[in-house]
CSV table of C-alpha atoms in Angstrom, one decimal:
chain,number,residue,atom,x,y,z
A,463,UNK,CA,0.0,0.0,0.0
A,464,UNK,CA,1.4,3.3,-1.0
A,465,UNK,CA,2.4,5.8,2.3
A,466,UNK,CA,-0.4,8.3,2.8
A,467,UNK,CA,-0.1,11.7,0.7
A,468,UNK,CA,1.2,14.7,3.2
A,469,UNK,CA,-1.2,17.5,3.4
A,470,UNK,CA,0.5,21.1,1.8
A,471,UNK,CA,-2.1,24.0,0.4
A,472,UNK,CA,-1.0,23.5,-2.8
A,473,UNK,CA,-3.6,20.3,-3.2
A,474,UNK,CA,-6.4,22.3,-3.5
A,475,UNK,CA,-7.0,24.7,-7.2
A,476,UNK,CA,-9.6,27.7,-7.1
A,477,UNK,CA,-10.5,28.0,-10.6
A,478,UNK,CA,-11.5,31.9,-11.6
A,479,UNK,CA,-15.1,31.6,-12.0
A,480,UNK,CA,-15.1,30.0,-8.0
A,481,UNK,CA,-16.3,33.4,-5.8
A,482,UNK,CA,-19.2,33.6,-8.9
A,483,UNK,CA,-20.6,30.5,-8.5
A,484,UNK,CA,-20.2,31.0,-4.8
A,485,UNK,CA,-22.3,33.9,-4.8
A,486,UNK,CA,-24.8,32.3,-7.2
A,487,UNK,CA,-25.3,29.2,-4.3
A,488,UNK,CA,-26.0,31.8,-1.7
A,489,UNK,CA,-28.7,33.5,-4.3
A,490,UNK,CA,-30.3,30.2,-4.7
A,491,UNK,CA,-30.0,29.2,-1.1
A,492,UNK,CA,-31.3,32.6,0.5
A,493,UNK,CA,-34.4,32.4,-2.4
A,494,UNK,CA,-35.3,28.7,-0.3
A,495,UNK,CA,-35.3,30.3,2.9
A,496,UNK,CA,-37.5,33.6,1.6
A,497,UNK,CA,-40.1,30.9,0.2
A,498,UNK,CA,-39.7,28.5,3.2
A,499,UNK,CA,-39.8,31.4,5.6
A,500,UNK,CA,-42.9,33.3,4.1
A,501,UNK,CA,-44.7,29.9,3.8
A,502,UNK,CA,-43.8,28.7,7.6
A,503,UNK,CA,-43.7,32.5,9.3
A,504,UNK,CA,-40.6,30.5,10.5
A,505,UNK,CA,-37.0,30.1,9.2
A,506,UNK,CA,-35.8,26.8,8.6
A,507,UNK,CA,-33.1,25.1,7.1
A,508,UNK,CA,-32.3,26.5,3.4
A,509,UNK,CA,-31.1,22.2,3.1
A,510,UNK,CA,-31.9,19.1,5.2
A,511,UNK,CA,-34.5,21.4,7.0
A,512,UNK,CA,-36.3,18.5,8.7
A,513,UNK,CA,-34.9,16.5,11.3
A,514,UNK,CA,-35.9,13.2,12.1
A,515,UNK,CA,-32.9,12.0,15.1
A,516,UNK,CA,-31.7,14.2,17.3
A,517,UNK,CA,-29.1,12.4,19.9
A,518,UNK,CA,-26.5,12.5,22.8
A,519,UNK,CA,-23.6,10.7,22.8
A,520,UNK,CA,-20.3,10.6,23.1
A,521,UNK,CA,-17.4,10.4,20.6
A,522,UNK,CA,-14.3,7.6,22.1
A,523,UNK,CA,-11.5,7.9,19.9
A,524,UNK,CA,-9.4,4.7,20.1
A,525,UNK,CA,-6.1,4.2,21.6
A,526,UNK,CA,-2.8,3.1,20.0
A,527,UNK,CA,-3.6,4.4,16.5
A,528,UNK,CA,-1.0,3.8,14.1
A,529,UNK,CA,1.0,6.9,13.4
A,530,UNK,CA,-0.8,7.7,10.3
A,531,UNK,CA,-4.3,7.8,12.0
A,532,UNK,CA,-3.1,9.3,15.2
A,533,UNK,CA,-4.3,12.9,14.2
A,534,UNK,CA,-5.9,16.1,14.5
A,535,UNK,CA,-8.4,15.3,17.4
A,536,UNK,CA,-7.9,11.6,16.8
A,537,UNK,CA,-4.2,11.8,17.8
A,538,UNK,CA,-4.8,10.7,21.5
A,539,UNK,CA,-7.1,8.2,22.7
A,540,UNK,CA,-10.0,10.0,24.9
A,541,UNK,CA,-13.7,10.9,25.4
A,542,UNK,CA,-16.1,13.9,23.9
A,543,UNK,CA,-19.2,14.6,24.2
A,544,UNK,CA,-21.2,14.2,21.0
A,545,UNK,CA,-24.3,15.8,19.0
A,546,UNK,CA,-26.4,13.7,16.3
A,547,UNK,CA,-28.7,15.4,13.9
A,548,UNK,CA,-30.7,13.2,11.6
A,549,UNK,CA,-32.2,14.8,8.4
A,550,UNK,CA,-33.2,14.8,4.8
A,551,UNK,CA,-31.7,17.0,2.1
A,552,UNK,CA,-34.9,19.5,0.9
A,553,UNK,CA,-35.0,23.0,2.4
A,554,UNK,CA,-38.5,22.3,3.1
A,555,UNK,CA,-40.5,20.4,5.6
A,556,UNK,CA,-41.8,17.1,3.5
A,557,UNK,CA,-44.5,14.4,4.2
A,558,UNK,CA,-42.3,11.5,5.3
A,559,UNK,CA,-43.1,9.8,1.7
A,560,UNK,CA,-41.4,11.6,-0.3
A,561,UNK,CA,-38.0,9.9,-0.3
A,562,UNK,CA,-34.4,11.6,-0.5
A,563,UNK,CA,-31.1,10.9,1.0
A,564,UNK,CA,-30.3,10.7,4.8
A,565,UNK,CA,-27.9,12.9,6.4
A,566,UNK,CA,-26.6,12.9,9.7
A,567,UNK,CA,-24.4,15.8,11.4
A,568,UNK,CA,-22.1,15.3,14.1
A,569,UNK,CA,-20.9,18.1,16.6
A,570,UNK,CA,-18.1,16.8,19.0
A,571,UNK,CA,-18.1,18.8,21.7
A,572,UNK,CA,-14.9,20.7,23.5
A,573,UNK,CA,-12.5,19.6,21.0
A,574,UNK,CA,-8.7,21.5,21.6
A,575,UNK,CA,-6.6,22.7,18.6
A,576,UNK,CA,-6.1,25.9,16.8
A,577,UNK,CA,-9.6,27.1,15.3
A,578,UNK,CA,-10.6,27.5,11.6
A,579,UNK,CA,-10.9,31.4,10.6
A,580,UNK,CA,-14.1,32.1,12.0
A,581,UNK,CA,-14.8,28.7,13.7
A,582,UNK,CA,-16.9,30.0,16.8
A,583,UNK,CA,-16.9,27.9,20.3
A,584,UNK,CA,-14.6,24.6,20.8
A,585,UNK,CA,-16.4,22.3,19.2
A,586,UNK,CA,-15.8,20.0,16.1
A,587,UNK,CA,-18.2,19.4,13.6
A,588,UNK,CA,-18.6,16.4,10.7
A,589,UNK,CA,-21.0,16.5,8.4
A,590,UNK,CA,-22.3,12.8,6.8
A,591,UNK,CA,-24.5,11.7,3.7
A,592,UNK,CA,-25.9,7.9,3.2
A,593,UNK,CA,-23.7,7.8,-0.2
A,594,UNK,CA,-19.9,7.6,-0.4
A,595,UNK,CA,-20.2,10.0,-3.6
A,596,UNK,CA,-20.8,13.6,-3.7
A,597,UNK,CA,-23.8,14.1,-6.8
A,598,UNK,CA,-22.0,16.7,-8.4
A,599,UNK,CA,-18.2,17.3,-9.5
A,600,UNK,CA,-17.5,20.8,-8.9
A,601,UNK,CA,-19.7,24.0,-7.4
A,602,UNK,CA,-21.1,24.8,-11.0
A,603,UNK,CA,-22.7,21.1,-11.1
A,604,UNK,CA,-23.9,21.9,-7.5
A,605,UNK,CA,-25.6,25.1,-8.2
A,606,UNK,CA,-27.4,23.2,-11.1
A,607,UNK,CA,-28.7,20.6,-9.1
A,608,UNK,CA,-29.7,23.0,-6.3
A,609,UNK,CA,-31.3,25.0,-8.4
A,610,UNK,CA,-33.3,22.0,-9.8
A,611,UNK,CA,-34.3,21.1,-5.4
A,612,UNK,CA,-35.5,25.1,-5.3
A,613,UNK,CA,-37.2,24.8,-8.2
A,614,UNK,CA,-39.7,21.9,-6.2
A,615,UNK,CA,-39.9,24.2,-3.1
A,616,UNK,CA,-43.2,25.6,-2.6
A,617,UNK,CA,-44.9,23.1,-4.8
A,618,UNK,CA,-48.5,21.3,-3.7
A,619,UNK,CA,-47.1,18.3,-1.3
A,620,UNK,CA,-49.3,16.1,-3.0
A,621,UNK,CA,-47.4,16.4,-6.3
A,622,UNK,CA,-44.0,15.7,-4.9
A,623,UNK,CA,-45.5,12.7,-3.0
A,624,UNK,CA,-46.7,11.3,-6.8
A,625,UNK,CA,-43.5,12.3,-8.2
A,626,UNK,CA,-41.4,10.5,-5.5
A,627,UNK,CA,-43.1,8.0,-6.3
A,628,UNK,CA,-42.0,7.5,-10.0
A,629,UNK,CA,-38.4,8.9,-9.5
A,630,UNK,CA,-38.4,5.7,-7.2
A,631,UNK,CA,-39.7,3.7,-9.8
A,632,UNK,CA,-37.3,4.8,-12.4
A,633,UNK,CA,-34.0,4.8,-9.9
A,634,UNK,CA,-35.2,1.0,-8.8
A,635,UNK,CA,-35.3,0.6,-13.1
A,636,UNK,CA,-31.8,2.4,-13.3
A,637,UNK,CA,-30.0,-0.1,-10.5
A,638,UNK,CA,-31.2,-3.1,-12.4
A,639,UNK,CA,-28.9,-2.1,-15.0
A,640,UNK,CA,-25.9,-1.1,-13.1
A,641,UNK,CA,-26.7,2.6,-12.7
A,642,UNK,CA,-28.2,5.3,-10.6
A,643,UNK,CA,-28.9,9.0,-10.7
A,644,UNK,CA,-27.9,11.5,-8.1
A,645,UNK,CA,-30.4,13.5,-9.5
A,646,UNK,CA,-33.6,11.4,-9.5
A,647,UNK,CA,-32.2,10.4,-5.8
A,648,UNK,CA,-31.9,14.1,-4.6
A,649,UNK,CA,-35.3,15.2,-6.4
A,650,UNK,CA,-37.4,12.2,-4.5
A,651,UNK,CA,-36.1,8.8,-6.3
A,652,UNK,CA,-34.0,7.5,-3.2
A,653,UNK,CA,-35.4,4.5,-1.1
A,654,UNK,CA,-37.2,5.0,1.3
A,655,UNK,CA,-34.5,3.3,4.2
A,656,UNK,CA,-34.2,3.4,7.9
A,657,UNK,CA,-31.8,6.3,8.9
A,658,UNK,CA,-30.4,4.0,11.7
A,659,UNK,CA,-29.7,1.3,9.5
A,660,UNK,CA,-27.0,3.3,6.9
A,661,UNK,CA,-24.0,4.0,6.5
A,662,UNK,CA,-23.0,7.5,6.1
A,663,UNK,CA,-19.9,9.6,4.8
A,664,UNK,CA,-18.5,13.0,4.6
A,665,UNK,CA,-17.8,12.5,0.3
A,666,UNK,CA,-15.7,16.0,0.3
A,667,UNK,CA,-12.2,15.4,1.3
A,668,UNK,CA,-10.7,17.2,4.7
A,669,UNK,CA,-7.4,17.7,6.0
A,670,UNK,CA,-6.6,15.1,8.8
A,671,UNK,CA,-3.5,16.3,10.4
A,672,UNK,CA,-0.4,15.7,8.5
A,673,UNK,CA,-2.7,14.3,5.6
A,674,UNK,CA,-5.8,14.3,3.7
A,675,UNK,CA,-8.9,11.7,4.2
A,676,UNK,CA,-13.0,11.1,3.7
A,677,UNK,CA,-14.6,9.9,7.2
A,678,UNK,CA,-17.5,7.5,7.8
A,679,UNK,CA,-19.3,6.4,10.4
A,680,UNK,CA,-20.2,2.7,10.3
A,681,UNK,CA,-23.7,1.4,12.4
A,682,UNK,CA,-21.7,-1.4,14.2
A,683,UNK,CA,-24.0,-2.7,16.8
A,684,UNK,CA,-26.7,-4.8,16.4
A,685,UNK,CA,-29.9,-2.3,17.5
A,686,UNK,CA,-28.1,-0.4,14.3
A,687,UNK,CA,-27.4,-3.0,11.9
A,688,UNK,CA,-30.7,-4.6,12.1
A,689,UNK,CA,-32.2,-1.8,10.5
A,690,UNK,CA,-29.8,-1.7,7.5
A,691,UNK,CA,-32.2,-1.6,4.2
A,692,UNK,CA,-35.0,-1.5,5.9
A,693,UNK,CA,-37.9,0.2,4.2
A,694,UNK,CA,-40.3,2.5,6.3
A,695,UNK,CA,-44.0,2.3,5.9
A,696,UNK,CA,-45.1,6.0,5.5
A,697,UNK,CA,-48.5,5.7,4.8
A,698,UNK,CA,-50.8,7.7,7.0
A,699,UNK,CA,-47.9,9.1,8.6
A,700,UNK,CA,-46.5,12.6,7.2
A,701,UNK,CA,-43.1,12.1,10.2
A,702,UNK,CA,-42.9,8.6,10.0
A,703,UNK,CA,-38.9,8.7,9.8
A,704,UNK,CA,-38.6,10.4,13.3
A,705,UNK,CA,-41.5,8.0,14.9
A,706,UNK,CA,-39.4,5.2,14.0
A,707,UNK,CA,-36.1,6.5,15.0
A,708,UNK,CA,-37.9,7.6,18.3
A,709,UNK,CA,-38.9,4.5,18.7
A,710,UNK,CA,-36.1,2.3,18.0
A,711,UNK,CA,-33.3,4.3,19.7
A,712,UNK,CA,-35.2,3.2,22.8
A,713,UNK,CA,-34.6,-0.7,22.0
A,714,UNK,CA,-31.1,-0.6,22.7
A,715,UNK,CA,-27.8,1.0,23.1
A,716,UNK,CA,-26.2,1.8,20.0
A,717,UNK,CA,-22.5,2.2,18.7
A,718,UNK,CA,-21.1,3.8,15.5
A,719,UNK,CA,-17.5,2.8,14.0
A,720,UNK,CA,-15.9,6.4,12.9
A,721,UNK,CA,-13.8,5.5,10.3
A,722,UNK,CA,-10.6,7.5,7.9
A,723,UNK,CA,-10.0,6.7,4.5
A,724,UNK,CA,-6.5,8.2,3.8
A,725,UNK,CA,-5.3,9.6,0.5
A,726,UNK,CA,-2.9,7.6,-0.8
A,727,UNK,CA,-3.2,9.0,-5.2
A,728,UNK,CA,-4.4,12.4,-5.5
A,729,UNK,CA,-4.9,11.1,-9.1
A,730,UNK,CA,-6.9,8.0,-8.4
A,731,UNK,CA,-8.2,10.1,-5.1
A,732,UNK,CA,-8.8,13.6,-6.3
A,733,UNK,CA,-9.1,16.3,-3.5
A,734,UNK,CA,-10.8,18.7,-6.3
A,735,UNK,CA,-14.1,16.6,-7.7
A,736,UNK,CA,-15.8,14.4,-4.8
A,737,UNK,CA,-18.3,12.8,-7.3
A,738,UNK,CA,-15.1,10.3,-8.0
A,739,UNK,CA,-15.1,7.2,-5.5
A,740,UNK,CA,-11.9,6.5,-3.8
A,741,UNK,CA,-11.1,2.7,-4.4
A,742,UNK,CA,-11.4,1.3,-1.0
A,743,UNK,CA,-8.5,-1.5,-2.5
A,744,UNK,CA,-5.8,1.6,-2.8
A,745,UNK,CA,-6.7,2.8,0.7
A,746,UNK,CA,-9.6,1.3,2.9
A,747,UNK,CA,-11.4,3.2,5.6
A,748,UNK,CA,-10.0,2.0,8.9
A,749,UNK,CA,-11.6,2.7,12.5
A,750,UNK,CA,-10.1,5.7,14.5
A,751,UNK,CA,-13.3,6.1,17.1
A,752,UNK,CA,-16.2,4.7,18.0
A,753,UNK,CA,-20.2,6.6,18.4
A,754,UNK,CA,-21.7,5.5,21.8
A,755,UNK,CA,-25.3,6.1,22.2
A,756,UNK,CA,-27.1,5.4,25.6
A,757,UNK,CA,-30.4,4.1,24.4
A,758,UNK,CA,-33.0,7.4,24.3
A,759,UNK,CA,-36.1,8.7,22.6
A,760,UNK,CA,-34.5,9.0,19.1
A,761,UNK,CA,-36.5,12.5,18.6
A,762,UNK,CA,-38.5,14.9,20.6
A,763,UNK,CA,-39.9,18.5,20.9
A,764,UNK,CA,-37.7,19.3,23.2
A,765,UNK,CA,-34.5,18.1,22.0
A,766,UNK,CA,-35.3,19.3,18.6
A,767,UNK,CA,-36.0,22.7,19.6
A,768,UNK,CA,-32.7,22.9,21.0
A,769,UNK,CA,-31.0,21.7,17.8
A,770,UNK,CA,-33.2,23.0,15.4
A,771,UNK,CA,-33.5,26.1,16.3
A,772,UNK,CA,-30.7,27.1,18.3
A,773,UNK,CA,-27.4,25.1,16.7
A,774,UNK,CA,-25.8,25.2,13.1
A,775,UNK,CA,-23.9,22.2,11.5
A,776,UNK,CA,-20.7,23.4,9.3
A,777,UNK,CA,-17.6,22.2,7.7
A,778,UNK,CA,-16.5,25.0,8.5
A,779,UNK,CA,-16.7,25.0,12.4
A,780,UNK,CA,-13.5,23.1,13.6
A,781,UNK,CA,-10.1,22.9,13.6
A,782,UNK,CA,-7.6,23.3,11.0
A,783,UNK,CA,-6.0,20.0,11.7
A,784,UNK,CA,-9.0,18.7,9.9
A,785,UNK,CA,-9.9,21.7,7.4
A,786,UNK,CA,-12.2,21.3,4.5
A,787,UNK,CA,-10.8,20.4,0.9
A,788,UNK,CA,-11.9,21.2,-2.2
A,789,UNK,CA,-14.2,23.5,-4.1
A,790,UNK,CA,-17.5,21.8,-3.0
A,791,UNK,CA,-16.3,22.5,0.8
A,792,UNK,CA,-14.9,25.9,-0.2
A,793,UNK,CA,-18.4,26.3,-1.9
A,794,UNK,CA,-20.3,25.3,1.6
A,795,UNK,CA,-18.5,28.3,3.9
A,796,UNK,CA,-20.7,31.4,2.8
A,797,UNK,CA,-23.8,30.2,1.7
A,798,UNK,CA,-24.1,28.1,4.9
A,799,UNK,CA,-23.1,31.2,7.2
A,800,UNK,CA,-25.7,33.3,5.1
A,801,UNK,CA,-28.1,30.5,5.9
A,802,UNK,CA,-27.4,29.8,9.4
A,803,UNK,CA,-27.3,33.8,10.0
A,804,UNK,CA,-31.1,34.6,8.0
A,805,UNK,CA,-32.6,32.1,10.4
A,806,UNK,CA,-31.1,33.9,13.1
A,807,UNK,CA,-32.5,37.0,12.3
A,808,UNK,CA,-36.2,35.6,10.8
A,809,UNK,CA,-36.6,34.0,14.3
A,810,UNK,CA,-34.8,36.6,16.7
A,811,UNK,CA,-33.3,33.5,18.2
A,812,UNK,CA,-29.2,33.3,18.3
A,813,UNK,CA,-27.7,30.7,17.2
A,814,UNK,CA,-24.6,29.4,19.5
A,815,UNK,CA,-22.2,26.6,19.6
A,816,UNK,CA,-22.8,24.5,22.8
A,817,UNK,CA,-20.2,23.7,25.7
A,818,UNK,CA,-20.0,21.0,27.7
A,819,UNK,CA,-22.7,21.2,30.3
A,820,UNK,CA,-25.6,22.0,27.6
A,821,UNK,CA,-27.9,19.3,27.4
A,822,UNK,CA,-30.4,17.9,25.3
């Protein structure tokens, strides 16, 4: 196996048309949040505006890490406090049957290290999607696709639930001859699966120490890995994802494998263009720490108007042993801020980054 590639600047390229593009994301993203808002008389989310898990836990990265995994936060063996949000990707607050990806943030609380420009409070945050690919290769295929998701925002719930249903249709027809489509996945075509039961992974590419890597986090115990594939019956039930999860995080305790995929070709691994997989046979994702979750109601009122409303999930709030990479990530840092910052202001409700003692 080749030696992991060392982290310098100079693996990242900002093409000229970059800040343009950027600007144009926060354009589409802020147009979301004016429909959502008017619509709700309440900011949410401009994406993955619904939650459907909201957890505590607590983040035990593993001792004796070879050399090579031993970094950033990860370089010592210890304990954090942890944060699980649960989601889907629309900026708007869907029936349960209209089916898109899962996403699951991760805040890891009281993290030490010197900050990101800008990164408020100590905390470290990870952000996760149940595919190992990003959909699009660069931020001008990103603003493409997000402008197709704004273009559904605002449109008779009914509809998207009868479109869902056919994207489905015609993703299940693309898989049985080897393909799929980000797009019909992202727009309503994904399957309907049991956020508990998925894997999940960050797809951009982030600095981890004295190299470069994509994270996972792995279900690894059995009240997890039960779930895996498991379709949920929405009928009838417009939050059906968070009834389950609420449910079934109260069967039993349940433990997540974090897990580091190094760089080891930035040809075959390309820092630049996450819509390329990185061959798990060059490098394979290897377990740094591990997700405890005391069993809990998986979702409620209270919790979620603590998250929801009060807490942002960034890239971009950390350290810079682990700083983001790439244009996609580069792409995320405004338009999120701008996001985070007009629901603060809709609301009149700040938006801080927790400490230890806060509790869910």
């Amino acid at each position: 196996m080749q030696p992991a590639v060392r982290y310098s600047p100079d693996v990242e390229t900002v093409t000229l048309d970059e800040p343009q593009v950027i600007r144009a994301l926060s354009d589409t993203l802020r147009d979301i949040l004016e429909t959502t808002s008017r619509d709700y008389g309440h900011a949410v989310r401009a994406v993955h505006a619904k939650s459907h898990g909201i957890l505590r836990g607590e983040l035990e990265v593993l001792a004796d890490l070879p050399a090579e995994l031993a970094q950033g936060i990860f370089a010592k063996a210890g304990r954090y406090g942890a944060i699980i949000r649960i989601s889907t990707n629309p900026g708007d607050l869907l029936h349960d049957s209209i089916s898109v990806p899962r996403g699951l943030s991760l805040k890891v609380i009281g993290v030490g290290g010197e900050r990101l420009d800008g990164a408020e409070g100590q905390n470290q945050d990870f952000i996760f999607v149940n595919g190992p690919a990003f959909p699009a290769p660069d931020p001008a295929a990103f603003l493409k696709n997000l402008k197709l998701l704004a273009k559904t925002t605002d449109r008779a719930e009914w509809a998207k639930r009868g479109l869902s249903a056919v994207l489905r249709g015609a993703e299940k027809a693309l898989e049985t001859v080897g393909g799929e489509s980000a797009t019909l996945q992202t727009l309503g075509g994904a399957p309907n699966v049991h956020p508990l039961g998925e894997t999940y992974y960050t797809q951009t590419a982030f600095r981890f120490g004295d190299h470069i890597a994509k994270l996972s986090l792995e279900p690894a115990s059995d009240s997890l890995t039960r779930h895996a594939g498991r379709i949920i019956d929405t009928r009838g039930r417009p939050d059906a994802i968070r009834e389950t999860v609420a449910a079934d995080m109260q069967a039993g305790d349940a433990v997540w494998n974090l897990r580091a995929q190094l760089c080891r070709d930035l040809d075959r691994m390309p820092v630049e263009d996450p819509s390329v997989l990185w061959d798990e046979s060059l490098s394979p994702f290897v377990t740094v720490a591990r997700l405890h979750v005391l069993a809990q109601t998986g979702w409620t009122e209270d919790s979620a108007e603590l998250v929801d409303e009060h807490m942002r999930f960034s890239v971009w709030t950390g350290v810079q042993a682990h700083r983001p990479l790439g244009a996609i990530n580069r792409a995320r840092r405004e338009p999120y801020r701008m996001s985070a910052d007009f629901r603060s202001a809709f609301n009149g409700c700040p938006i801080h980054e927790p400490a230890r003692q806060d509790k869910t």
